[in-house]
Amino acid sequence: MATPFQQLWRPVAGVLGLLGIGLALVIGLSAPEPAPEPPPTELGDGAPSPFLADRAEPILPLAAVAGIDADKMALGRKLFHEEALSGDGTVSCATCHDLGRGGGDARPRPIGSGGAEGVVNTPSILNAALGFRQFWDGRAATLEDQIDEPLHGPHEMNSSWPQAVSALGRDPAYQAAFAMLYPGGGITAANVKDALAEFQRSLPAPTPFDRFLAGDGSAISGDAKAGYKLFKSLGCVACHQGTGVGGNMYQRMGLLADYFADRGGVTAADFGRYNVTGREEDRFVFKVPSLRNVALTAPYFHDGSAGTLEKAVRAMARYQLGREITAGETKAIVAFLESLTAPPQIGGPGS
Amino acid sequence: MATPFQQLWRPVAGVLGLLGIGLALVIGLSAPEPAPEPPPTELGDGAPSPFLADRAEPILPLAAVAGIDADKMALGRKLFHEEALSGDGTVSCATCHDLGRGGGDARPRPIGSGGAEGVVNTPSILNAALGFRQFWDGRAATLEDQIDEPLHGPHEMNSSWPQAVSALGRDPAYQAAFAMLYPGGGITAANVKDALAEFQRSLPAPTPFDRFLAGDGSAISGDAKAGYKLFKSLGCVACHQGTGVGGNMYQRMGLLADYFADRGGVTAADFGRYNVTGREEDRFVFKVPSLRNVALTAPYFHDGSAGTLEKAVRAMARYQLGREITAGETKAIVAFLESLTAPPQIGGPGS
């Protein structure tokens, strides 16, 4: 028998559910196994690696997402696009985190309610679940904690939890869905956050580069393979590493050259993690962003100052690695980064 | 009037107090100021930099230690050398964290009570206060939390807090000191930890390299300056950076080449942060150690496998940066690392 929730969103949930199973199968097959005594290997140019999670590789394939609840994910997806969460009913999460724009807004900095410009570039939502902290300055520990801020932000959703919960409560479909999925609680701030976080946890998706790491030498181009070698030998992987190709540490913007002096002046937003900790050492320190799907999320950096991937790569080489790289090197690295783009999915992020 | 505590340790506290004032003056003069619009500069070979905390430098001078309580520090110093903290009264913190051996034990792995060998190299205590977490795998958040483990470890101090507190309570000098410094509490686990942590917070001390960063071009040798340039251009600073020249992030051992395969097999201790989080991504991940006073703390790495600084530098280049470096480059980097050694202090760590 179909429950009320199933009647409401069965089509969407069905597609997402099937997608989830498919994803789980695909990812499950390439999930890293504990390998107590890994043999030394190097990924060749086309020769498949027999090792699913090569211990000498600084980037790890996307691990299986554990136990996504398809119904909560579907509810979260609807909430993600729900303008009733905002104070004036015109802004949803998706307004700035547009799944058709790589989970961002394609602007240097967001335009909020009233036309006010935000102070940092909108981070992509696509890989937020892979981040060890949330926001550029890491001020939120979890996806759930993160939600409080855009909901309340006067130039973001400009609402409050009582207001948002009340707005959702006027919709019988939400009443029914929350009653079923969160029995005993119904529509509460915590449950809205839980569903939104469940949706975000469902978003990370395997890419051609994951297939390459899993041993498919034909999954990415020769340029991309050369770019990956450069990405390692130049030292990019010191920060952009792990499953997220970033998102697992903090680093100072302008480690080896003065990015801010060259850009011309600084604002408080440039102080990054210093704004959270007050420690002088944390000034200009930001969370290293994930590079998964980075080709979809121009412009780049916390200030949105790099308009293209090429410019971003060259600036990173200059300011973080202290070296100038050639046009050919840049092109190869960009090809590698493009191999980190997840294909559009039916019912998924790109749709 | 002299209080009981002052009567007990006035000489030590006096020397340490004067030292503290002197240090505060020295450090205070070179403390970094907030610099909203830092001009682009590069430290030259001998030309003093007019900027105390050059924003383009990845290493920051040691900031002034805020508000050390000289009495608690002196109590902590006594506790640090107190064998009554151990179960059989033969082991103190200083047994393994020997201030005359760079705050370590000069062994690959510690020898605990009963002659059992520990599983990881003893970290130096000298810069523990600068670390963002404690232990190689970061499993303790604070200096205070860290203390629980060696106190209880069967092959370390093999004691318990009731036992340790009781042992200290049999000494009237401790009774008097704790009663004065921790009124209302006296000798408790929390207060013992507090005093030990206060002592540890007092240990980080300025080095010739800090004077160089502050503009004294003659503070370090030409070799050390060349080594610092290499340290930046090779990419060492991606991890060894900030005030601690490390100690502010995690990194995978063997990022670009398979350290463990080359060493021959792994043990559970090699899993590092994985042992804390259970996340596959954290396997072989360790806290990046501080390089301050590193010249005093051979042998190196979590497994104590590198017997000399030269070997450690070459191994880091190979496994973390994916490159072989020359003997000349190694020598220069070692000279730079030697400039990170704090001089022995009267009444301080080296005495």
XYZ file of C-alpha atoms in Angstrom:
702
model
C 0.000 0.000 0.000
C 1.266 3.451 -0.828
C 1.812 5.718 2.171
C 0.945 9.408 1.952
C 4.573 10.300 1.454
C 4.983 7.778 -1.304
C 1.896 9.118 -3.020
C 3.295 12.602 -2.886
C 6.759 12.030 -4.224
C 6.820 8.481 -5.405
C 8.042 9.384 -8.922
C 10.993 11.418 -7.711
C 11.824 9.053 -4.895
C 11.617 6.097 -7.250
C 14.108 7.549 -9.671
C 16.401 8.656 -6.871
C 16.089 5.292 -5.179
C 17.079 3.434 -8.318
C 19.882 5.894 -8.844
C 20.993 5.315 -5.283
C 21.084 1.550 -5.773
C 22.974 1.984 -9.028
C 25.431 4.336 -7.409
C 25.879 2.019 -4.464
C 26.686 -0.834 -6.828
C 29.106 1.211 -8.890
C 30.815 2.695 -5.874
C 30.701 -0.499 -3.882
C 32.692 -2.308 -6.529
C 35.478 0.229 -6.285
C 35.387 0.740 -2.525
C 38.851 0.606 -0.979
C 39.650 -2.508 1.002
C 41.895 -2.410 4.050
C 45.305 -3.307 2.681
C 47.713 -3.945 5.546
C 50.708 -4.572 3.318
C 50.267 -2.577 0.132
C 52.767 -3.318 -2.615
C 54.578 -0.397 -4.213
C 52.949 0.563 -7.510
C 52.480 3.530 -9.748
C 49.544 4.186 -12.010
C 50.806 3.937 -15.553
C 49.586 5.633 -18.699
C 46.783 3.315 -19.595
C 47.976 0.185 -17.867
C 45.229 -0.760 -15.426
C 46.304 -0.804 -11.821
C 45.355 -4.028 -10.085
C 44.934 -2.110 -6.834
C 41.620 -0.458 -6.181
C 42.973 1.953 -3.619
C 46.595 2.383 -4.416
C 48.394 3.380 -1.265
C 50.867 5.505 -3.152
C 48.084 7.586 -4.685
C 47.277 10.793 -2.820
C 43.729 10.893 -4.161
C 41.279 8.245 -3.070
C 38.301 7.020 -5.059
C 34.909 8.088 -3.838
C 33.858 5.668 -1.129
C 30.373 4.250 -0.951
C 27.932 6.584 0.757
C 26.642 4.648 3.739
C 22.906 4.169 4.188
C 21.254 7.096 2.475
C 17.554 7.103 3.319
C 15.937 7.597 -0.078
C 12.748 9.087 1.379
C 14.594 11.601 3.570
C 16.874 12.411 0.679
C 13.838 13.145 -1.521
C 12.312 15.275 1.212
C 15.629 17.072 1.581
C 15.758 17.671 -2.133
C 12.316 19.278 -2.036
C 13.346 21.394 0.964
C 16.533 22.385 -0.849
C 14.361 24.019 -3.509
C 11.791 25.345 -1.025
C 11.414 29.113 -1.071
C 9.091 29.012 1.932
C 12.240 28.533 4.035
C 13.135 32.169 3.402
C 11.667 35.143 5.186
C 9.996 36.640 2.133
C 9.320 33.360 0.362
C 11.550 34.127 -2.617
C 14.851 32.392 -1.845
C 15.696 28.694 -1.524
C 18.990 26.917 -0.897
C 19.065 26.259 -4.627
C 18.921 29.972 -5.420
C 22.636 30.219 -4.654
C 23.534 26.512 -4.710
C 22.162 25.906 -8.181
C 22.574 22.249 -9.088
C 22.588 23.303 -12.720
C 25.564 25.574 -12.038
C 27.788 23.086 -10.282
C 26.060 23.629 -6.961
C 27.071 27.298 -6.882
C 25.834 30.553 -8.359
C 28.431 31.242 -11.061
C 29.122 34.644 -9.509
C 32.269 35.930 -7.798
C 30.184 36.569 -4.701
C 26.496 35.918 -4.122
C 23.805 38.512 -4.548
C 21.523 38.276 -1.551
C 18.112 39.674 -0.778
C 18.015 43.408 -1.341
C 20.788 43.139 -3.935
C 23.574 43.139 -1.358
C 26.728 41.335 -2.391
C 28.060 38.616 -0.103
C 31.651 38.619 1.055
C 32.898 35.226 -0.178
C 32.324 33.044 -3.212
C 29.461 30.582 -2.854
C 30.968 27.132 -2.220
C 29.598 24.300 -4.336
C 27.100 22.092 -2.565
C 28.024 19.067 -4.678
C 30.847 17.871 -2.454
C 29.998 19.639 0.779
C 29.375 16.252 2.381
C 33.024 15.342 1.804
C 34.357 18.380 3.666
C 35.851 17.981 7.118
C 34.254 21.299 8.076
C 31.776 23.650 6.395
C 32.208 27.205 5.032
C 35.420 28.673 3.645
C 36.618 29.346 7.165
C 35.415 26.038 8.596
C 33.209 27.693 11.169
C 30.568 24.955 11.046
C 31.427 21.378 11.941
C 28.596 19.590 10.172
C 26.180 19.910 7.282
C 23.407 20.289 9.831
C 25.149 23.102 11.704
C 25.912 24.880 8.464
C 22.249 25.356 7.641
C 21.565 27.750 10.512
C 23.590 30.512 8.987
C 22.119 30.920 5.494
C 18.652 30.473 6.986
C 19.167 33.424 9.319
C 21.468 35.580 7.163
C 19.793 38.929 6.495
C 21.134 38.895 2.944
C 20.559 35.186 2.486
C 17.256 33.588 3.499
C 16.586 36.145 6.219
C 14.321 33.869 8.220
C 14.266 32.057 11.543
C 13.495 28.513 12.513
C 10.101 29.334 14.073
C 9.176 31.216 10.911
C 10.467 28.530 8.550
C 8.877 25.685 10.494
C 5.614 27.566 10.585
C 5.732 28.195 6.826
C 6.374 24.527 6.079
C 3.575 23.579 8.469
C 1.054 25.367 6.320
C 1.702 22.813 3.567
C -0.192 19.543 4.205
C 2.287 17.678 2.015
C 5.152 18.619 4.357
C 3.008 17.789 7.377
C 2.398 14.322 6.015
C 5.966 13.737 4.908
C 7.565 14.822 8.183
C 4.965 12.915 10.227
C 5.869 9.746 8.391
C 9.645 10.136 8.190
C 10.119 11.731 11.612
C 7.407 10.135 13.761
C 6.959 11.846 17.077
C 8.772 14.955 15.861
C 7.182 16.136 12.662
C 8.320 19.471 11.259
C 11.115 20.743 13.485
C 14.320 22.643 12.821
C 16.344 19.515 13.606
C 14.319 17.396 11.199
C 14.470 19.957 8.410
C 18.249 20.025 8.857
C 18.404 16.240 8.901
C 16.551 15.927 5.605
C 18.581 18.699 3.957
C 21.810 17.052 5.143
C 20.646 13.652 3.879
C 20.100 15.193 0.467
C 23.563 16.736 0.525
C 25.128 13.441 1.557
C 23.599 11.879 -1.560
C 25.245 14.326 -3.955
C 28.896 13.227 -4.267
C 29.100 11.108 -7.398
C 31.886 9.109 -9.073
C 33.807 10.663 -11.919
C 35.953 9.425 -14.807
C 38.982 9.921 -12.583
C 37.522 7.513 -10.025
C 37.251 4.904 -12.767
C 40.883 5.630 -13.668
C 41.941 5.158 -10.049
C 39.991 1.906 -10.007
C 42.077 0.633 -12.902
C 40.351 1.790 -16.088
C 43.214 3.338 -18.020
C 40.886 4.504 -20.770
C 38.613 6.472 -18.447
C 40.549 9.730 -18.836
C 42.570 11.349 -21.608
C 46.314 11.344 -22.042
C 46.329 15.044 -21.203
C 44.460 14.341 -17.986
C 46.960 11.624 -17.055
C 49.838 14.003 -17.696
C 48.000 16.620 -15.661
C 47.595 14.234 -12.765
C 51.321 13.519 -12.810
C 52.009 17.248 -12.709
C 49.388 17.697 -10.011
C 51.433 15.305 -7.914
C 54.949 16.368 -8.858
C 54.284 20.101 -8.509
C 52.876 19.526 -5.038
C 49.207 20.395 -5.532
C 48.367 17.119 -3.784
C 49.895 18.319 -0.548
C 46.563 20.070 -0.028
C 44.167 18.760 -2.665
C 44.122 15.120 -1.701
C 42.028 12.368 -0.226
C 38.552 11.428 -1.342
C 37.473 15.017 -1.850
C 40.637 16.111 -3.677
C 40.592 18.791 -0.996
C 38.235 19.597 1.819
C 40.236 17.820 4.502
C 42.571 20.532 5.806
C 43.181 24.244 6.160
C 45.846 26.132 4.253
C 46.985 29.730 4.056
C 46.024 31.619 0.890
C 49.254 33.088 -0.380
C 51.603 30.629 1.289
C 54.587 31.474 -0.905
C 53.708 34.824 -2.413
C 51.540 37.635 -1.195
C 48.248 37.019 -2.929
C 46.473 39.826 -1.143
C 49.096 42.465 -1.820
C 49.035 41.546 -5.501
C 45.261 41.632 -5.581
C 45.337 45.016 -3.847
C 44.182 45.329 -0.255
C 42.262 43.002 1.973
C 38.857 42.874 3.598
C 37.801 41.188 6.797
C 36.494 38.262 4.729
C 40.075 37.623 3.583
C 41.107 36.916 7.153
C 39.444 33.505 6.826
C 39.837 31.245 9.783
C 41.259 34.096 11.861
C 37.688 35.364 12.046
C 36.769 32.121 13.800
C 39.718 31.552 16.104
C 41.231 35.007 16.628
C 44.656 33.373 16.357
C 47.147 35.437 14.373
C 48.423 32.238 12.827
C 45.014 31.647 11.238
C 44.918 34.910 9.323
C 44.382 34.294 5.582
C 43.842 30.589 6.296
C 40.949 28.850 4.529
C 39.575 25.382 4.144
C 41.157 23.824 1.067
C 38.203 23.410 -1.275
C 37.343 20.088 -2.881
C 38.259 20.000 -6.562
C 35.601 17.478 -7.495
C 33.372 19.079 -10.133
C 35.598 22.149 -10.063
C 35.222 22.605 -13.822
C 31.550 23.431 -13.149
C 32.092 26.052 -10.457
C 33.829 29.115 -11.909
C 34.706 31.692 -10.749
C 37.217 30.494 -8.175
C 38.768 31.179 -4.765
C 37.100 32.531 -1.666
C 36.886 35.905 -3.363
C 35.764 34.640 -6.743
C 38.709 36.445 -8.301
C 39.793 33.773 -10.789
C 37.372 33.687 -13.660
C 38.601 30.530 -15.352
C 40.108 27.237 -14.333
C 43.286 28.152 -16.215
C 43.661 31.358 -14.233
C 42.942 29.555 -10.982
C 45.555 26.871 -11.691
C 48.252 29.405 -12.560
C 47.462 31.505 -9.525
C 47.608 28.467 -7.244
C 51.025 27.573 -8.676
C 52.278 31.093 -8.101
C 50.874 31.789 -4.671
C 50.754 28.344 -3.086
C 53.702 26.605 -4.720
C 55.896 29.589 -5.452
C 56.404 28.812 -9.130
C 55.276 29.840 -12.566
C 53.928 27.070 -14.738
C 53.769 26.915 -18.531
C 50.694 27.065 -20.704
C 51.182 23.385 -21.517
C 51.381 22.421 -17.871
C 48.304 24.484 -17.135
C 46.404 22.831 -19.967
C 47.286 19.364 -18.708
C 46.276 20.149 -15.142
C 42.991 21.591 -16.351
C 42.386 18.380 -18.322
C 42.991 16.423 -15.136
C 40.611 18.658 -13.194
C 37.969 18.170 -15.874
C 38.222 14.434 -15.292
C 36.936 15.155 -11.786
C 33.542 16.186 -13.147
C 30.698 13.836 -12.350
C 28.402 13.254 -15.322
C 24.907 14.724 -15.144
C 22.561 12.214 -13.598
C 18.944 11.526 -14.310
C 17.168 12.992 -11.334
C 20.541 13.903 -9.901
C 22.553 17.051 -9.369
C 22.798 18.140 -12.984
C 19.135 17.744 -13.813
C 55.291 37.905 53.580
C 56.486 34.682 51.995
C 53.752 32.097 51.554
C 54.470 28.410 52.075
C 54.737 27.851 48.345
C 57.167 30.692 47.918
C 59.258 29.366 50.738
C 59.370 25.977 49.088
C 60.324 26.928 45.567
C 61.142 30.589 45.703
C 64.580 30.131 44.148
C 63.310 28.156 41.162
C 60.220 30.293 40.727
C 62.302 33.419 40.949
C 64.639 32.374 38.187
C 61.773 31.167 36.040
C 59.801 34.303 36.724
C 62.676 36.531 35.654
C 63.194 34.332 32.651
C 59.508 34.655 31.856
C 59.655 38.425 32.033
C 62.747 38.455 29.863
C 61.160 36.146 27.363
C 57.983 38.172 27.320
C 60.015 41.275 26.561
C 62.017 39.596 23.832
C 58.999 37.959 22.271
C 56.768 40.950 22.784
C 59.086 43.087 20.714
C 58.796 40.713 17.792
C 55.136 39.818 18.201
C 53.220 39.994 14.929
C 50.895 42.942 14.557
C 47.677 42.704 12.588
C 48.643 43.927 9.130
C 45.534 44.571 7.085
C 47.365 45.632 3.943
C 50.733 43.894 3.887
C 53.070 45.013 1.145
C 54.730 42.330 -1.008
C 58.222 41.586 0.225
C 60.730 38.806 0.238
C 63.292 38.134 2.895
C 66.633 38.837 1.368
C 70.025 37.405 2.144
C 70.963 39.594 5.017
C 68.840 42.624 4.276
C 66.623 43.140 7.301
C 62.939 42.956 6.546
C 61.054 45.908 7.954
C 58.047 43.664 8.526
C 57.906 41.725 11.737
C 55.431 39.180 10.434
C 55.860 39.109 6.713
C 52.614 37.917 5.203
C 54.418 36.202 2.360
C 56.379 34.041 4.782
C 54.849 30.646 5.485
C 56.563 30.393 8.863
C 55.534 32.758 11.607
C 57.726 33.941 14.459
C 56.937 32.539 17.858
C 54.205 34.674 19.350
C 54.289 35.798 22.935
C 53.011 33.166 25.317
C 50.000 34.730 26.995
C 49.804 34.880 30.748
C 51.937 32.053 32.029
C 51.475 31.701 35.780
C 55.051 31.421 37.051
C 54.038 29.584 40.218
C 51.893 27.028 38.413
C 54.639 26.642 35.810
C 57.159 25.908 38.574
C 54.782 23.436 40.180
C 54.233 21.830 36.786
C 57.967 21.582 36.258
C 58.324 19.744 39.543
C 55.426 17.440 38.666
C 56.980 16.841 35.244
C 59.983 15.315 37.021
C 57.876 13.599 39.686
C 58.276 9.836 39.774
C 55.521 9.509 42.366
C 53.073 10.004 39.496
C 53.920 6.510 38.268
C 52.551 3.292 39.665
C 55.871 1.961 40.911
C 57.422 5.342 41.653
C 60.212 4.993 39.107
C 58.956 6.867 36.038
C 58.258 10.559 35.522
C 57.154 12.495 32.442
C 60.792 13.491 32.068
C 61.893 9.869 31.845
C 60.779 9.789 28.215
C 60.439 13.521 27.601
C 63.969 14.350 28.656
C 64.529 18.099 28.477
C 68.210 17.376 28.014
C 67.411 15.252 24.962
C 65.233 17.725 23.084
C 62.172 16.760 25.080
C 62.276 13.177 23.815
C 64.145 10.006 24.652
C 66.604 9.735 21.754
C 65.276 6.248 20.953
C 63.352 5.045 17.900
C 60.556 3.980 20.223
C 60.302 4.351 23.971
C 61.214 1.624 26.416
C 58.459 1.444 28.999
C 58.177 -0.222 32.355
C 59.032 -3.895 32.120
C 61.285 -3.234 29.151
C 58.445 -3.281 26.609
C 58.996 -1.166 23.522
C 56.351 1.401 22.625
C 54.834 1.536 19.166
C 55.653 5.101 18.072
C 58.538 7.510 18.510
C 58.308 9.732 21.573
C 57.250 13.216 20.427
C 59.248 16.112 21.801
C 57.580 17.984 24.613
C 59.340 21.241 23.721
C 56.750 22.398 21.214
C 53.763 20.319 22.252
C 51.970 23.493 23.278
C 52.107 24.701 19.669
C 50.354 21.620 18.277
C 46.738 21.822 17.188
C 46.228 18.317 18.602
C 48.332 15.968 20.704
C 49.920 12.573 19.882
C 51.072 11.454 16.443
C 47.518 10.567 15.546
C 45.959 13.647 17.121
C 43.763 11.629 19.445
C 43.955 14.179 22.273
C 42.695 17.706 21.788
C 44.590 19.449 24.553
C 47.724 19.213 26.643
C 45.516 18.422 29.617
C 43.699 15.572 27.841
C 46.982 14.154 26.630
C 48.223 13.512 30.154
C 45.628 10.832 30.917
C 47.175 8.361 28.552
C 50.819 8.166 29.651
C 49.665 8.242 33.256
C 47.542 5.131 32.755
C 49.607 3.349 30.084
C 50.752 -0.035 31.446
C 54.115 0.418 29.769
C 54.324 4.108 30.574
C 53.532 5.364 34.071
C 51.094 2.534 34.801
C 49.180 4.464 37.420
C 45.735 5.948 37.954
C 44.557 9.346 39.090
C 43.432 8.164 42.533
C 46.810 6.510 43.000
C 48.782 9.489 41.707
C 46.782 12.030 43.673
C 47.196 9.920 46.793
C 50.951 9.644 46.258
C 51.316 13.402 45.835
C 49.153 13.950 48.924
C 51.707 12.195 51.084
C 54.131 15.027 50.386
C 53.428 18.102 52.548
C 55.181 20.312 50.021
C 52.658 19.355 47.328
C 49.804 19.757 49.804
C 50.918 23.292 50.550
C 51.615 24.214 46.945
C 48.293 22.941 45.587
C 46.371 24.468 48.504
C 47.842 27.850 47.685
C 47.701 27.733 43.892
C 44.389 25.896 43.613
C 42.396 27.112 46.607
C 39.308 25.041 47.242
C 40.588 22.208 45.081
C 44.008 21.190 46.278
C 45.566 18.095 44.771
C 43.171 16.812 42.130
C 43.678 15.213 38.735
C 42.419 18.365 37.038
C 44.834 20.572 38.969
C 47.798 18.286 38.350
C 46.982 18.430 34.640
C 46.610 22.177 34.778
C 50.046 22.659 36.328
C 51.702 20.206 33.944
C 50.066 21.949 30.990
C 51.156 25.346 32.281
C 54.720 24.082 32.383
C 54.441 22.781 28.832
C 52.991 26.077 27.642
C 56.105 27.795 28.966
C 58.527 25.693 26.927
C 58.388 27.063 23.371
C 61.304 29.456 23.013
C 62.512 31.786 20.261
C 65.259 30.594 17.947
C 67.803 32.211 15.645
C 65.315 31.741 12.808
C 62.742 33.808 14.700
C 65.280 36.605 14.902
C 65.863 36.235 11.167
C 62.120 36.470 10.511
C 62.044 39.559 12.685
C 64.581 41.212 10.428
C 67.991 40.224 11.752
C 69.725 39.038 8.606
C 72.794 37.976 10.546
C 70.899 35.654 12.869
C 71.330 32.579 10.661
C 74.007 31.355 8.268
C 74.028 31.671 4.497
C 73.494 27.919 4.281
C 70.439 28.210 6.508
C 69.039 31.002 4.333
C 69.567 28.897 1.219
C 67.946 25.995 3.036
C 64.931 28.087 3.919
C 64.523 29.062 0.287
C 64.659 25.397 -0.689
C 62.294 24.537 2.132
C 59.805 26.879 0.501
C 60.453 26.146 -3.153
C 60.480 22.378 -2.762
C 57.134 22.544 -1.002
C 58.071 21.464 2.534
C 56.170 24.491 3.802
C 52.894 23.140 2.499
C 52.872 21.112 5.710
C 55.637 22.477 7.930
C 54.413 26.020 8.370
C 52.941 28.469 10.815
C 54.339 29.236 14.208
C 55.241 25.629 14.950
C 56.815 24.940 11.539
C 54.358 22.050 11.632
C 51.875 20.830 14.179
C 48.868 22.514 12.604
C 47.543 19.883 10.202
C 47.425 16.196 9.347
C 49.184 14.663 6.356
C 49.524 11.200 4.929
C 52.913 9.515 5.417
C 53.928 8.386 1.957
C 51.847 10.875 0.011
C 53.759 10.447 -3.240
C 55.625 7.179 -2.795
C 54.865 4.129 -0.744
C 56.899 4.639 2.394
C 55.543 1.570 4.125
C 56.143 -0.801 1.242
C 59.715 0.436 1.008
C 60.194 0.087 4.732
C 58.750 -3.426 4.555
C 55.336 -4.114 6.008
C 53.166 -2.149 8.349
C 51.900 -2.407 11.889
C 48.687 -1.077 13.394
C 50.642 1.907 14.718
C 51.352 2.903 11.116
C 47.655 3.362 10.482
C 47.881 6.655 12.360
C 44.736 8.680 12.443
C 42.755 5.765 11.023
C 43.029 4.230 14.470
C 41.142 7.234 15.810
C 38.491 7.811 13.158
C 38.071 4.451 11.428
C 37.885 6.340 8.135
C 39.746 4.644 5.318
C 40.894 8.069 4.148
C 42.779 8.528 7.410
C 44.934 5.437 7.066
C 48.657 6.349 7.292
C 47.710 9.924 8.201
C 49.632 11.600 11.029
C 49.879 14.984 12.625
C 52.648 16.905 10.891
C 55.258 17.323 13.629
C 56.684 20.685 14.581
C 60.223 21.158 13.315
C 61.223 23.565 16.048
C 64.202 22.055 17.887
C 64.141 19.150 15.453
C 67.930 19.002 15.423
C 67.724 17.862 19.052
C 65.214 15.071 18.588
C 66.717 12.283 16.480
C 65.668 9.673 15.508
C 62.745 10.815 13.374
C 59.267 9.934 12.104
C 56.469 8.207 13.964
C 58.439 4.985 13.731
C 61.804 6.474 14.610
C 63.181 5.007 11.399
C 65.335 7.955 10.282
C 68.446 8.125 12.418
C 69.732 11.497 11.293
C 68.298 14.782 10.150
C 69.897 14.259 6.740
C 68.140 10.929 6.302
C 64.859 12.387 7.476
C 65.072 15.299 5.028
C 65.857 13.044 2.064
C 63.076 10.630 2.990
C 60.570 13.470 3.301
C 61.552 14.714 -0.154
C 61.142 11.261 -1.625
C 57.923 10.185 0.055
C 56.090 13.459 0.595
C 57.275 15.536 -2.342
C 57.994 12.786 -4.853
C 61.537 13.923 -5.629
C 65.156 13.112 -4.935
C 67.232 15.952 -3.593
C 70.980 16.424 -3.787
C 73.492 16.239 -0.977
C 73.944 20.003 -1.242
C 70.234 20.670 -0.997
C 70.002 18.328 1.960
C 72.874 20.081 3.702
C 71.269 23.485 3.225
C 67.900 22.319 4.515
C 69.564 20.766 7.530
C 71.308 24.077 8.196
C 67.947 25.796 8.062
C 66.447 23.228 10.439
C 69.341 23.761 12.825
C 68.443 27.443 12.939
C 65.150 26.334 14.512
C 66.948 25.204 17.666
C 66.256 27.273 20.746
C 69.356 27.954 22.820
C 69.617 26.275 26.224
C 68.106 28.499 28.862
C 69.134 29.073 32.435
C 66.488 27.237 34.355
C 64.806 26.381 31.090
C 64.357 23.302 28.939
C 67.989 22.547 28.311
C 69.113 22.809 31.902
